mmCIF file of C-alpha atoms in Angstrom:
data_model
loop_
_atom_site.group_PDB
_atom_site.id
_atom_site.type_symbol
_atom_site.label_atom_id
_atom_site.label_comp_id
_atom_site.label_asym_id
_atom_site.label_seq_id
_atom_site.Cartn_x
_atom_site.Cartn_y
_atom_site.Cartn_z
ATOM 1 C CA MET A 479 0.000 0.000 0.000
ATOM 2 C CA SER A 480 1.348 3.394 -0.938
ATOM 3 C CA SER A 481 1.884 6.032 1.740
ATOM 4 C CA PRO A 482 -0.351 9.097 1.899
ATOM 5 C CA PRO A 483 1.102 12.335 0.530
ATOM 6 C CA ALA A 484 2.923 14.655 2.874
ATOM 7 C CA GLY A 485 0.746 17.203 4.603
ATOM 8 C CA VAL A 486 0.479 19.414 7.638
ATOM 9 C CA THR A 487 0.545 17.989 11.168
ATOM 10 C CA VAL A 488 -0.784 19.715 14.296
ATOM 11 C CA LEU A 489 0.836 18.536 17.526
ATOM 12 C CA PRO A 490 -0.196 19.374 21.105
ATOM 13 C CA VAL A 491 2.416 20.287 23.702
ATOM 14 C CA PRO A 492 1.362 18.577 26.955
ATOM 15 C CA GLY A 493 3.057 18.876 30.316
ATOM 16 C CA LEU A 494 3.104 22.649 30.619
ATOM 17 C CA PRO A 495 2.547 24.238 34.038
ATOM 18 C CA GLU A 496 -0.070 26.742 35.165
ATOM 19 C CA PHE A 497 1.702 29.960 34.306
ATOM 20 C CA ALA A 498 2.073 32.986 36.565
ATOM 21 C CA PRO A 499 3.681 36.424 36.216
ATOM 22 C CA GLY A 500 7.431 36.180 35.718
ATOM 23 C CA ASP A 501 7.467 32.538 34.603
ATOM 24 C CA ASP A 502 9.839 31.427 31.824
ATOM 25 C CA LEU A 503 7.472 30.616 28.966
ATOM 26 C CA ALA A 504 10.204 29.779 26.459
ATOM 27 C CA GLY A 505 11.972 27.529 28.946
ATOM 28 C CA ALA A 506 8.770 25.647 29.737
ATOM 29 C CA ILE A 507 8.016 25.100 26.039
ATOM 30 C CA ALA A 508 11.586 23.972 25.335
ATOM 31 C CA THR A 509 11.370 21.458 28.200
ATOM 32 C CA ALA A 510 7.968 20.125 27.121
ATOM 33 C CA ALA A 511 8.774 20.059 23.386
ATOM 34 C CA PRO A 512 12.500 19.315 22.916
ATOM 35 C CA TRP A 513 11.490 17.799 19.570
ATOM 36 C CA LEU A 514 10.842 21.203 17.973
ATOM 37 C CA ALA A 515 12.417 21.423 14.527
ATOM 38 C CA ASP A 516 13.302 24.105 11.984
ATOM 39 C CA GLY A 517 10.229 25.326 10.140
ATOM 40 C CA ASP A 518 7.760 24.443 12.901
ATOM 41 C CA VAL A 519 5.208 27.056 13.916
ATOM 42 C CA VAL A 520 4.609 27.351 17.658
ATOM 43 C CA VAL A 521 1.089 28.597 18.433
ATOM 44 C CA VAL A 522 0.637 29.975 21.958
ATOM 45 C CA THR A 523 -2.643 31.171 23.416
ATOM 46 C CA SER A 524 -2.498 34.832 24.362
ATOM 47 C CA LYS A 525 -3.688 34.102 27.880
ATOM 48 C CA VAL A 526 -0.424 32.469 28.947
ATOM 49 C CA VAL A 527 1.546 35.278 27.291
ATOM 50 C CA SER A 528 -0.448 37.839 29.271
ATOM 51 C CA LYS A 529 -0.044 35.834 32.461
ATOM 52 C CA VAL A 530 3.744 35.543 32.297
ATOM 53 C CA GLU A 531 4.021 39.213 31.295
ATOM 54 C CA GLY A 532 1.762 40.249 34.174
ATOM 55 C CA ASN A 533 -0.867 41.857 31.959
ATOM 56 C CA LEU A 534 -3.630 41.175 34.472
ATOM 57 C CA VAL A 535 -6.212 43.142 36.420
ATOM 58 C CA THR A 536 -6.475 42.269 40.094
ATOM 59 C CA ILE A 537 -9.984 42.477 41.522
ATOM 60 C CA GLU A 538 -9.905 44.016 44.968
ATOM 61 C CA PRO A 539 -11.761 42.223 47.783
ATOM 62 C CA GLY A 540 -15.384 43.307 47.947
ATOM 63 C CA THR A 541 -15.449 44.463 44.309
ATOM 64 C CA ASP A 542 -18.035 42.894 42.025
ATOM 65 C CA ARG A 543 -16.223 40.980 39.273
ATOM 66 C CA GLU A 544 -18.529 42.151 36.481
ATOM 67 C CA THR A 545 -18.138 45.760 37.594
ATOM 68 C CA ALA A 546 -14.368 45.324 37.505
ATOM 69 C CA ARG A 547 -14.611 43.744 34.057
ATOM 70 C CA GLN A 548 -16.629 46.641 32.666
ATOM 71 C CA ARG A 549 -14.074 49.105 34.040
ATOM 72 C CA ALA A 550 -11.274 47.133 32.431
ATOM 73 C CA ILE A 551 -13.131 47.184 29.110
ATOM 74 C CA ASP A 552 -13.437 50.969 29.384
ATOM 75 C CA ALA A 553 -9.693 51.271 29.994
ATOM 76 C CA GLU A 554 -8.778 49.121 26.981
ATOM 77 C CA THR A 555 -11.278 50.708 24.544
ATOM 78 C CA VAL A 556 -10.461 53.453 22.073
ATOM 79 C CA ARG A 557 -13.755 53.248 20.156
ATOM 80 C CA VAL A 558 -17.108 51.566 20.683
ATOM 81 C CA VAL A 559 -18.208 49.994 17.410
ATOM 82 C CA ALA A 560 -21.530 48.529 18.573
ATOM 83 C CA ARG A 561 -23.340 47.646 21.758
ATOM 84 C CA ARG A 562 -26.350 45.725 22.935
ATOM 85 C CA GLY A 563 -27.078 45.744 26.636
ATOM 86 C CA PRO A 564 -23.853 44.917 28.480
ATOM 87 C CA LEU A 565 -22.226 43.498 25.323
ATOM 88 C CA ARG A 566 -19.815 45.852 23.593
ATOM 89 C CA ILE A 567 -17.868 45.367 20.384
ATOM 90 C CA VAL A 568 -14.929 47.734 20.653
ATOM 91 C CA GLN A 569 -11.675 48.683 19.014
ATOM 92 C CA THR A 570 -8.736 48.163 21.330
ATOM 93 C CA ARG A 571 -5.585 50.254 21.353
ATOM 94 C CA HIS A 572 -3.929 47.417 19.409
ATOM 95 C CA GLY A 573 -6.377 48.008 16.537
ATOM 96 C CA TRP A 574 -8.412 44.817 17.045
ATOM 97 C CA VAL A 575 -12.187 45.033 16.869
ATOM 98 C CA VAL A 576 -13.419 42.466 19.368
ATOM 99 C CA ALA A 577 -16.064 41.816 21.996
ATOM 100 C CA ALA A 578 -15.280 43.124 25.498
ATOM 101 C CA ALA A 579 -11.829 44.381 24.407
ATOM 102 C CA GLY A 580 -10.595 40.781 24.470
ATOM 103 C CA ILE A 581 -10.683 40.709 28.273
ATOM 104 C CA ASP A 582 -10.928 37.140 29.550
ATOM 105 C CA ALA A 583 -12.452 35.987 32.819
ATOM 106 C CA SER A 584 -12.143 32.234 32.156
ATOM 107 C CA ASN A 585 -9.318 29.884 33.151
ATOM 108 C CA VAL A 586 -8.055 32.423 35.654
ATOM 109 C CA ALA A 587 -8.477 32.892 39.397
ATOM 110 C CA ALA A 588 -11.679 34.547 40.581
ATOM 111 C CA ASP A 589 -9.759 37.621 41.765
ATOM 112 C CA ALA A 590 -8.203 38.390 38.373
ATOM 113 C CA LEU A 591 -8.971 39.261 34.753
ATOM 114 C CA VAL A 592 -6.659 38.658 31.807
ATOM 115 C CA LEU A 593 -6.022 41.473 29.333
ATOM 116 C CA LEU A 594 -4.643 41.026 25.832
ATOM 117 C CA PRO A 595 -0.825 41.177 25.680
ATOM 118 C CA ALA A 596 0.477 44.727 25.529
ATOM 119 C CA ASP A 597 2.283 43.965 22.231
ATOM 120 C CA ALA A 598 1.697 40.406 21.051
ATOM 121 C CA ASP A 599 3.969 40.828 18.013
ATOM 122 C CA ALA A 600 6.854 41.784 20.301
ATOM 123 C CA SER A 601 5.996 38.836 22.558
ATOM 124 C CA ALA A 602 6.115 36.485 19.554
ATOM 125 C CA ARG A 603 9.493 37.852 18.473
ATOM 126 C CA GLN A 604 10.927 37.430 21.960
ATOM 127 C CA LEU A 605 9.635 33.857 22.237
ATOM 128 C CA ARG A 606 11.027 32.981 18.801
ATOM 129 C CA THR A 607 14.464 34.340 19.739
ATOM 130 C CA ALA A 608 14.432 32.529 23.092
ATOM 131 C CA LEU A 609 13.515 29.167 21.528
ATOM 132 C CA ALA A 610 16.324 29.583 19.006
ATOM 133 C CA GLY A 611 18.746 30.124 21.876
ATOM 134 C CA LEU A 612 17.459 27.197 23.936
ATOM 135 C CA LEU A 613 16.967 24.576 21.213
ATOM 136 C CA GLY A 614 18.921 25.910 18.259
ATOM 137 C CA VAL A 615 15.843 25.862 16.016
ATOM 138 C CA THR A 616 14.331 28.447 13.699
ATOM 139 C CA VAL A 617 10.568 28.463 14.206
ATOM 140 C CA GLY A 618 7.648 30.727 13.549
ATOM 141 C CA VAL A 619 5.506 31.883 16.455
ATOM 142 C CA VAL A 620 1.813 32.777 16.515
ATOM 143 C CA VAL A 621 0.057 34.264 19.542
ATOM 144 C CA SER A 622 -3.628 33.358 19.294
ATOM 145 C CA ASP A 623 -6.842 34.556 20.873
ATOM 146 C CA THR A 624 -10.493 33.602 20.560
ATOM 147 C CA PHE A 625 -12.687 35.998 18.568
ATOM 148 C CA GLY A 626 -16.273 35.914 17.435
ATOM 149 C CA ARG A 627 -16.982 36.469 13.736
ATOM 150 C CA PRO A 628 -19.454 38.933 12.174
ATOM 151 C CA TRP A 629 -22.609 37.265 10.838
ATOM 152 C CA ARG A 630 -21.548 33.811 12.093
ATOM 153 C CA ASP A 631 -22.289 32.137 15.405
ATOM 154 C CA GLY A 632 -19.494 30.487 17.319
ATOM 155 C CA VAL A 633 -15.922 31.501 18.019
ATOM 156 C CA ALA A 634 -12.596 30.631 16.427
ATOM 157 C CA ASP A 635 -8.982 31.337 17.270
ATOM 158 C CA VAL A 636 -7.197 34.033 15.295
ATOM 159 C CA ALA A 637 -3.704 35.499 15.451
ATOM 160 C CA ILE A 638 -3.053 38.682 17.416
ATOM 161 C CA GLY A 639 0.733 38.346 17.313
ATOM 162 C CA SER A 640 3.245 36.625 15.053
ATOM 163 C CA ALA A 641 6.913 36.418 14.201
ATOM 164 C CA GLY A 642 8.975 34.582 11.626
ATOM 165 C CA LEU A 643 6.235 34.031 9.058
ATOM 166 C CA PRO A 644 3.973 36.176 6.869
ATOM 167 C CA ALA A 645 0.617 37.199 8.304
ATOM 168 C CA LEU A 646 -0.887 37.430 4.828
ATOM 169 C CA VAL A 647 -0.037 35.531 1.660
ATOM 170 C CA ASP A 648 -0.964 37.857 -1.194
ATOM 171 C CA HIS A 649 -2.329 36.231 -4.356
ATOM 172 C CA ARG A 650 -3.471 39.457 -5.995
ATOM 173 C CA GLY A 651 -2.313 39.581 -9.583
ATOM 174 C CA SER A 652 -1.951 35.812 -9.867
ATOM 175 C CA VAL A 653 -3.882 33.928 -12.540
ATOM 176 C CA ASP A 654 -5.973 30.851 -11.712
ATOM 177 C CA ALA A 655 -6.270 27.668 -13.781
ATOM 178 C CA HIS A 656 -9.134 29.204 -15.776
ATOM 179 C CA GLY A 657 -7.209 32.336 -16.706
ATOM 180 C CA ASN A 658 -8.928 34.618 -14.165
ATOM 181 C CA ARG A 659 -6.715 37.218 -12.539
ATOM 182 C CA LEU A 660 -7.144 37.352 -8.757
ATOM 183 C CA GLU A 661 -7.996 40.872 -7.606
ATOM 184 C CA THR A 662 -8.571 40.702 -3.854
ATOM 185 C CA THR A 663 -7.368 37.333 -2.529
ATOM 186 C CA GLN A 664 -5.067 37.622 0.482
ATOM 187 C CA VAL A 665 -4.916 34.544 2.712
ATOM 188 C CA ALA A 666 -4.634 35.212 6.449
ATOM 189 C CA VAL A 667 -2.180 32.371 7.046
ATOM 190 C CA VAL A 668 -1.574 33.141 10.715
ATOM 191 C CA ASP A 669 -5.316 33.061 11.426
ATOM 192 C CA GLU A 670 -5.579 29.669 9.730
ATOM 193 C CA LEU A 671 -2.678 28.409 11.844
ATOM 194 C CA ALA A 672 -4.281 29.730 15.030
ATOM 195 C CA ALA A 673 -7.580 27.997 14.251
ATOM 196 C CA ALA A 674 -5.862 24.726 13.297
ATOM 197 C CA ALA A 675 -3.828 24.705 16.498
ATOM 198 C CA ASP A 676 -6.949 25.208 18.605
ATOM 199 C CA LEU A 677 -8.266 21.863 17.358
ATOM 200 C CA VAL A 678 -5.673 20.137 19.549
ATOM 201 C CA LYS A 679 -5.398 22.802 22.264
ATOM 202 C CA GLY A 680 -9.127 23.006 22.947
ATOM 203 C CA LYS A 681 -10.761 25.378 25.415
ATOM 204 C CA LEU A 682 -10.841 23.181 28.514
ATOM 205 C CA ALA A 683 -7.957 20.727 28.067
ATOM 206 C CA GLY A 684 -5.271 22.890 29.675
ATOM 207 C CA LEU A 685 -3.079 22.770 26.553
ATOM 208 C CA PRO A 686 -2.094 26.366 25.749
ATOM 209 C CA VAL A 687 0.550 25.531 23.137
ATOM 210 C CA ALA A 688 0.496 23.543 19.898
ATOM 211 C CA VAL A 689 2.930 23.088 17.026
ATOM 212 C CA VAL A 690 2.035 23.112 13.334
ATOM 213 C CA ARG A 691 4.527 21.176 11.218
ATOM 214 C CA GLY A 692 4.871 20.732 7.481
ATOM 215 C CA LEU A 693 4.466 24.252 6.104
ATOM 216 C CA ALA A 694 7.163 25.990 4.115
ATOM 217 C CA LEU A 695 6.686 29.701 4.713
ATOM 218 C CA PRO A 696 9.181 32.485 3.976
ATOM 219 C CA VAL A 697 10.470 34.671 6.793
ATOM 220 C CA PRO A 698 9.464 38.282 6.033
ATOM 221 C CA ASP A 699 12.122 40.975 6.253
ATOM 222 C CA PRO A 700 11.202 43.317 7.775
ATOM 223 C CA ASP A 701 8.680 41.386 9.825
ATOM 224 C CA PRO A 702 5.529 43.451 10.528
ATOM 225 C CA GLY A 703 3.886 40.717 12.594
ATOM 226 C CA THR A 704 0.109 40.860 12.516
ATOM 227 C CA ARG A 705 -0.155 44.547 11.601
ATOM 228 C CA PRO A 706 -1.148 43.721 7.976
ATOM 229 C CA LEU A 707 -4.308 42.059 9.337
ATOM 230 C CA VAL A 708 -5.711 45.236 10.892
ATOM 231 C CA ARG A 709 -8.380 46.758 8.669
ATOM 232 C CA LEU A 710 -9.242 50.277 9.785
ATOM 233 C CA GLY A 711 -9.640 53.677 8.151
ATOM 234 C CA ALA A 712 -10.859 53.682 4.566
ATOM 235 C CA GLY A 713 -10.907 49.886 4.415
ATOM 236 C CA ASP A 714 -13.358 49.575 7.305
ATOM 237 C CA LEU A 715 -16.902 49.341 5.917
ATOM 238 C CA PHE A 716 -18.417 49.140 9.412
ATOM 239 C CA PRO A 717 -16.705 51.884 11.386
ATOM 240 C CA THR A 718 -19.688 52.652 13.593
ATOM 241 C CA GLY A 719 -22.478 50.507 14.971
ATOM 242 C CA THR A 720 -26.050 51.639 14.330
ATOM 243 C CA ARG A 721 -26.662 52.307 18.026
ATOM 244 C CA ASP A 722 -23.655 54.620 18.211
ATOM 245 C CA LEU A 723 -23.921 56.550 14.967
ATOM 246 C CA VAL A 724 -25.996 59.441 16.327
ATOM 247 C CA ALA A 725 -23.693 59.875 19.320
ATOM 248 C CA SER A 726 -20.632 59.896 17.057
ATOM 249 C CA ARG A 727 -21.723 62.987 15.105
ATOM 250 C CA ARG A 728 -20.093 66.299 15.998
ATOM 251 C CA PRO A 729 -20.992 69.457 14.043
ATOM 252 C CA VAL A 730 -18.015 70.944 12.204
ATOM 253 C CA ALA A 731 -17.723 74.721 12.021
ATOM 254 C CA GLU A 732 -16.053 74.811 8.603
ATOM 255 C CA PRO A 733 -16.013 71.460 6.782
ATOM 256 C CA ALA A 734 -13.137 70.905 4.378
ATOM 257 C CA ALA A 735 -13.902 71.198 0.681
ATOM 258 C CA ARG A 736 -15.128 67.953 -0.884
ATOM 259 C CA ASP A 737 -16.744 67.207 -4.223
ATOM 260 C CA GLY A 738 -20.197 65.689 -4.565
ATOM 261 C CA ALA A 739 -21.968 67.586 -1.789
ATOM 262 C CA LEU A 740 -25.279 68.135 -3.570
ATOM 263 C CA ALA A 741 -25.516 64.524 -4.732
ATOM 264 C CA ALA A 742 -24.806 63.326 -1.207
ATOM 265 C CA VAL A 743 -27.520 65.568 0.237
ATOM 266 C CA ALA A 744 -30.008 64.401 -2.379
ATOM 267 C CA GLU A 745 -29.351 60.771 -1.492
ATOM 268 C CA ALA A 746 -29.534 61.507 2.247
ATOM 269 C CA PHE A 747 -32.902 63.234 1.880
ATOM 270 C CA ARG A 748 -34.239 60.392 -0.285
ATOM 271 C CA THR A 749 -33.257 57.977 2.477
ATOM 272 C CA ALA A 750 -34.811 60.182 5.159
ATOM 273 C CA VAL A 751 -38.106 60.615 3.293
ATOM 274 C CA ALA A 752 -38.388 56.860 2.689
ATOM 275 C CA ALA A 753 -37.594 56.075 6.334
ATOM 276 C CA LEU A 754 -39.951 58.685 7.850
ATOM 277 C CA PRO A 755 -43.233 58.621 5.901
ATOM 278 C CA GLU A 756 -45.077 59.752 9.035
ATOM 279 C CA PHE A 757 -43.436 63.182 8.631
ATOM 280 C CA PRO A 758 -44.846 64.350 5.270
ATOM 281 C CA VAL A 759 -43.734 67.781 4.155
ATOM 282 C CA VAL A 760 -43.046 69.516 0.852
ATOM 283 C CA PHE A 761 -39.613 71.072 0.682
ATOM 284 C CA ARG A 762 -36.889 71.786 -1.837
ATOM 285 C CA TYR A 763 -33.160 72.158 -1.628
ATOM 286 C CA GLY A 764 -30.307 73.330 -3.805
ATOM 287 C CA SER A 765 -26.651 74.281 -3.674
ATOM 288 C CA GLU A 766 -25.762 77.942 -3.589
ATOM 289 C CA GLY A 767 -22.008 77.398 -3.160
ATOM 290 C CA GLY A 768 -19.730 79.919 -1.568
ATOM 291 C CA ALA A 769 -18.792 78.143 1.654
ATOM 292 C CA ALA A 770 -16.045 75.670 2.447
ATOM 293 C CA GLY A 771 -17.204 72.221 1.460
ATOM 294 C CA GLY A 772 -20.429 73.468 -0.148
ATOM 295 C CA VAL A 773 -23.725 74.882 1.088
ATOM 296 C CA VAL A 774 -27.159 73.449 0.433
ATOM 297 C CA ASP A 775 -30.150 75.666 1.161
ATOM 298 C CA VAL A 776 -33.307 73.931 2.362
ATOM 299 C CA HIS A 777 -36.646 75.639 1.696
ATOM 300 C CA LEU A 778 -40.150 74.874 2.903
ATOM 301 C CA ALA A 779 -42.626 74.781 0.045
ATOM 302 C CA ASP A 780 -45.555 74.174 2.415
ATOM 303 C CA PRO A 781 -46.839 77.032 4.564
ATOM 304 C CA VAL A 782 -44.734 77.466 7.678
ATOM 305 C CA THR A 783 -46.624 75.946 10.581
ATOM 306 C CA PRO A 784 -45.494 74.081 13.711
ATOM 307 C CA VAL A 785 -46.449 70.806 11.986
ATOM 308 C CA THR A 786 -44.463 71.449 8.803
ATOM 309 C CA SER A 787 -41.516 72.785 10.794
ATOM 310 C CA LEU A 788 -41.487 69.643 12.955
ATOM 311 C CA ALA A 789 -41.723 67.385 9.898
ATOM 312 C CA LEU A 790 -38.872 69.150 8.143
ATOM 313 C CA GLY A 791 -36.776 69.017 11.322
ATOM 314 C CA ALA A 792 -37.230 65.262 11.517
ATOM 315 C CA LEU A 793 -36.119 64.826 7.899
ATOM 316 C CA VAL A 794 -33.121 67.136 8.312
ATOM 317 C CA GLY A 795 -32.068 65.248 11.446
ATOM 318 C CA ALA A 796 -32.291 61.898 9.667
ATOM 319 C CA ALA A 797 -30.378 63.300 6.685
ATOM 320 C CA LEU A 798 -27.602 64.552 8.962
ATOM 321 C CA VAL A 799 -27.220 61.083 10.469
ATOM 322 C CA GLN A 800 -27.166 59.526 6.990
ATOM 323 C CA LEU A 801 -24.479 61.954 5.870
ATOM 324 C CA GLN A 802 -22.462 61.139 8.993
ATOM 325 C CA ALA A 803 -22.688 57.446 8.115
ATOM 326 C CA GLU A 804 -21.332 58.248 4.649
ATOM 327 C CA GLY A 805 -18.336 60.098 6.076
ATOM 328 C CA TRP A 806 -19.492 63.692 5.561
ATOM 329 C CA ALA A 807 -18.798 66.433 8.072
ATOM 330 C CA THR A 808 -21.841 68.694 8.483
ATOM 331 C CA ARG A 809 -23.211 71.773 10.205
ATOM 332 C CA TRP A 810 -26.867 72.765 10.110
ATOM 333 C CA GLU A 811 -27.550 76.514 10.249
ATOM 334 C CA PRO A 812 -31.249 77.225 10.836
ATOM 335 C CA ALA A 813 -32.730 80.402 9.457
ATOM 336 C CA ALA A 814 -32.798 83.125 12.106
ATOM 337 C CA THR A 815 -36.482 83.724 11.448
ATOM 338 C CA PHE A 816 -38.900 82.485 8.852
ATOM 339 C CA GLY A 817 -40.404 85.951 8.432
ATOM 340 C CA GLY A 818 -42.562 84.747 5.566
ATOM 341 C CA ALA A 819 -39.514 83.539 3.595
ATOM 342 C CA SER A 820 -39.253 79.932 2.507
ATOM 343 C CA LEU A 821 -35.644 79.409 3.676
ATOM 344 C CA ALA A 822 -35.602 76.968 6.611
ATOM 345 C CA GLY A 823 -31.864 76.659 6.969
ATOM 346 C CA ARG A 824 -28.534 75.982 5.375
ATOM 347 C CA LEU A 825 -26.591 72.749 5.430
ATOM 348 C CA HIS A 826 -22.812 73.166 5.305
ATOM 349 C CA LEU A 827 -21.005 69.967 4.433
ATOM 350 C CA GLY A 828 -17.687 68.618 3.269
ATOM 351 C CA GLY A 829 -14.851 66.490 4.524
ATOM 352 C CA PRO A 830 -13.591 66.260 8.093
ATOM 353 C CA THR A 831 -11.192 69.013 9.094
ATOM 354 C CA SER A 832 -8.802 66.661 10.917
#
């Protein structure tokens, strides 16, 4: 019988201790896995990295653990992306968008919480260097953590730190077997390694380290770690959760010049009118120009009454939120007095000023 083709093997590393601040993680791995070889990828759960580095929150006696957890989430959050009740999806200072800022209350003493490593890429580099010194091997290192996924139930391990291997393998520009040129395909190799390793590590087995063997991956130089995985700025299609969009708007005194203002206002008002049919009102708008970023005048065509004013206000408010969602900076300038004129106010809009 012929042998199966060579493939990838995922190996658990048993026999590791319960780690505490100051412990020698590299030494423990080298003792438990003296069989490490060149080209192996060592996948370490972020929890043990945080533990040995002391990146913990101690809960003082008499303090409610959930209260302490919420405070820790506040401290680690730079932006709330979405929320529902006590659940918050936030952006951490590392750039990760994750539930509860990645703070873990499982597999740790009741008087402590585990934060994400301060710099998991640096931790991976240090572990890789230490293993080379202890065992004389050249390995890749992935620091993994458990994340949820948008639009899918369940969790999976992903990489939040790496060293000695590419985070992304870029296939853009390559041609497939059918002659199609790949335009967007970038494979998150370190995430795939983190998920594969978790199949043998598990969540309750007390195995925080696994080794993936059989891959031939180049060592990047320079090595950016997991930074290429972070999608923020213009690439982020979901920068603000629906429950936080209104709170995120701040009027801008003088928006920066930006093309397409009138078209954006037209689309925003179409959206507002469709969403708020209970506020019927006849109005018109048009661009008069002359201000930074553009000016759109909004006129009431109906007689000015409290009812029509309220209806127009509702539509303008909804349009402002829609424009905020589309990345426009805005300032609404109501008319000082109607005085029989049709002008209700002026909408200044453009790009952000900073």
